[in-house]
Amino acid sequence: PKKCVPIAYVEGGNIVCVNLSVDKYGYIYLWDHDVELLYGDDITVDNMYFIAKSFAEFMKMIKPYNPTNEELSEYKVLDVWVNPEYIKKIKKRQN
């Protein structure tokens, strides 16, 4: 989006951006690539998810993620697809 600069890549293809516009300078947003197509070329900060009012506030929100079996017990994987090119890279690293 205009007046936003990407500062971090989030697993899954989303991007964390910092806003450089005058009225919301320094605000941190999440750009969700899954909803991007809904807005076409008109994506703005209004189409993004607000995270924090500053980079410092954003950094304070970050915590280590260490799931336990209990937290994930209700989730069941029904189907998985792995990119064949990724599998080739993994096999090369193992050899």
mmCIF file of C-alpha atoms in Angstrom:
data_model
loop_
_atom_site.group_PDB
_atom_site.id
_atom_site.type_symbol
_atom_site.label_atom_id
_atom_site.label_comp_id
_atom_site.label_asym_id
_atom_site.label_seq_id
_atom_site.Cartn_x
_atom_site.Cartn_y
_atom_site.Cartn_z
ATOM 1 C CA PRO A 1 0.000 0.000 0.000
ATOM 2 C CA LYS A 2 1.072 3.582 -0.615
ATOM 3 C CA LYS A 3 2.860 5.276 2.297
ATOM 4 C CA CYS A 4 3.679 1.923 3.920
ATOM 5 C CA VAL A 5 7.042 0.201 4.076
ATOM 6 C CA PRO A 6 7.414 -3.529 4.745
ATOM 7 C CA ILE A 7 9.513 -4.254 7.832
ATOM 8 C CA ALA A 8 8.895 -7.961 8.483
ATOM 9 C CA TYR A 9 7.731 -11.064 6.701
ATOM 10 C CA VAL A 10 5.201 -13.162 8.595
ATOM 11 C CA GLU A 11 5.099 -16.900 8.035
ATOM 12 C CA GLY A 12 2.338 -17.668 5.567
ATOM 13 C CA GLY A 13 3.041 -14.773 3.212
ATOM 14 C CA ASN A 14 1.740 -11.780 5.144
ATOM 15 C CA ILE A 15 3.814 -8.671 5.748
ATOM 16 C CA VAL A 16 4.189 -6.288 8.686
ATOM 17 C CA CYS A 17 4.386 -2.673 7.500
ATOM 18 C CA VAL A 18 5.150 0.689 9.048
ATOM 19 C CA ASN A 19 2.985 3.613 7.941
ATOM 20 C CA LEU A 20 4.775 6.773 6.788
ATOM 21 C CA SER A 21 1.723 8.991 6.277
ATOM 22 C CA VAL A 22 1.534 12.222 8.283
ATOM 23 C CA ASP A 23 -1.590 11.350 10.283
ATOM 24 C CA LYS A 24 -0.528 7.799 11.275
ATOM 25 C CA TYR A 25 3.245 8.037 11.043
ATOM 26 C CA GLY A 26 4.968 5.036 12.625
ATOM 27 C CA TYR A 27 1.809 2.975 13.081
ATOM 28 C CA ILE A 28 2.344 -0.745 12.485
ATOM 29 C CA TYR A 29 -0.049 -2.766 10.310
ATOM 30 C CA LEU A 30 -0.413 -6.325 9.061
ATOM 31 C CA TRP A 31 -0.916 -6.700 5.326
ATOM 32 C CA ASP A 32 -2.911 -9.906 4.800
ATOM 33 C CA HIS A 33 -2.200 -11.189 1.318
ATOM 34 C CA ASP A 34 -5.312 -13.404 1.413
ATOM 35 C CA VAL A 35 -7.645 -10.383 1.397
ATOM 36 C CA GLU A 36 -5.490 -8.340 -0.976
ATOM 37 C CA LEU A 37 -7.398 -9.516 -4.041
ATOM 38 C CA LEU A 38 -10.655 -8.171 -2.594
ATOM 39 C CA TYR A 39 -9.315 -4.624 -2.967
ATOM 40 C CA GLY A 40 -7.355 -4.857 -6.219
ATOM 41 C CA ASP A 41 -5.174 -1.807 -6.784
ATOM 42 C CA ASP A 42 -7.039 0.185 -4.113
ATOM 43 C CA ILE A 43 -5.412 -1.373 -1.049
ATOM 44 C CA THR A 44 -4.803 1.220 1.661
ATOM 45 C CA VAL A 45 -4.085 1.151 5.384
ATOM 46 C CA ASP A 46 -7.859 1.018 5.864
ATOM 47 C CA ASN A 47 -7.736 -2.467 4.293
ATOM 48 C CA MET A 48 -4.954 -3.603 6.641
ATOM 49 C CA TYR A 49 -4.996 -4.826 10.238
ATOM 50 C CA PHE A 50 -3.782 -2.302 12.808
ATOM 51 C CA ILE A 51 -1.203 -3.750 15.212
ATOM 52 C CA ALA A 52 0.431 -0.945 17.210
ATOM 53 C CA LYS A 53 0.929 2.828 17.359
ATOM 54 C CA SER A 54 4.729 2.553 17.286
ATOM 55 C CA PHE A 55 7.580 0.177 16.546
ATOM 56 C CA ALA A 56 8.475 0.120 20.254
ATOM 57 C CA GLU A 57 4.904 -0.892 21.157
ATOM 58 C CA PHE A 58 5.016 -3.573 18.459
ATOM 59 C CA MET A 59 8.294 -4.992 19.817
ATOM 60 C CA LYS A 60 6.815 -5.211 23.325
ATOM 61 C CA MET A 61 3.974 -7.339 21.919
ATOM 62 C CA ILE A 62 6.283 -10.003 20.503
ATOM 63 C CA LYS A 63 6.547 -13.073 22.679
ATOM 64 C CA PRO A 64 8.072 -16.508 22.051
ATOM 65 C CA TYR A 65 5.585 -19.057 20.786
ATOM 66 C CA ASN A 66 5.987 -22.527 22.220
ATOM 67 C CA PRO A 67 2.804 -24.562 21.754
ATOM 68 C CA THR A 68 2.136 -27.520 23.987
ATOM 69 C CA ASN A 69 0.243 -30.651 23.059
ATOM 70 C CA GLU A 70 -2.617 -29.447 25.239
ATOM 71 C CA GLU A 71 -2.987 -26.171 23.306
ATOM 72 C CA LEU A 72 -3.130 -28.043 20.000
ATOM 73 C CA SER A 73 -5.143 -31.075 21.109
ATOM 74 C CA GLU A 74 -8.378 -29.920 19.448
ATOM 75 C CA TYR A 75 -6.741 -29.275 16.075
ATOM 76 C CA LYS A 76 -6.632 -32.032 13.503
ATOM 77 C CA VAL A 77 -4.714 -31.887 10.230
ATOM 78 C CA LEU A 78 -6.964 -33.118 7.435
ATOM 79 C CA ASP A 79 -4.748 -32.548 4.433
ATOM 80 C CA VAL A 80 -1.243 -31.317 3.712
ATOM 81 C CA TRP A 81 0.386 -30.235 0.468
ATOM 82 C CA VAL A 82 4.112 -29.656 0.256
ATOM 83 C CA ASN A 83 5.717 -27.931 -2.699
ATOM 84 C CA PRO A 84 7.839 -30.553 -4.537
ATOM 85 C CA GLU A 85 10.627 -27.988 -5.014
ATOM 86 C CA TYR A 86 10.787 -27.517 -1.252
ATOM 87 C CA ILE A 87 11.139 -31.292 -0.764
ATOM 88 C CA LYS A 88 14.062 -31.301 -3.234
ATOM 89 C CA LYS A 89 15.811 -28.544 -1.252
ATOM 90 C CA ILE A 90 15.357 -30.434 2.009
ATOM 91 C CA LYS A 91 16.743 -33.646 0.499
ATOM 92 C CA LYS A 92 19.774 -31.763 -0.876
ATOM 93 C CA ARG A 93 20.529 -30.350 2.587
ATOM 94 C CA GLN A 94 20.285 -33.806 4.173
ATOM 95 C CA ASN A 95 22.870 -35.254 1.771
#
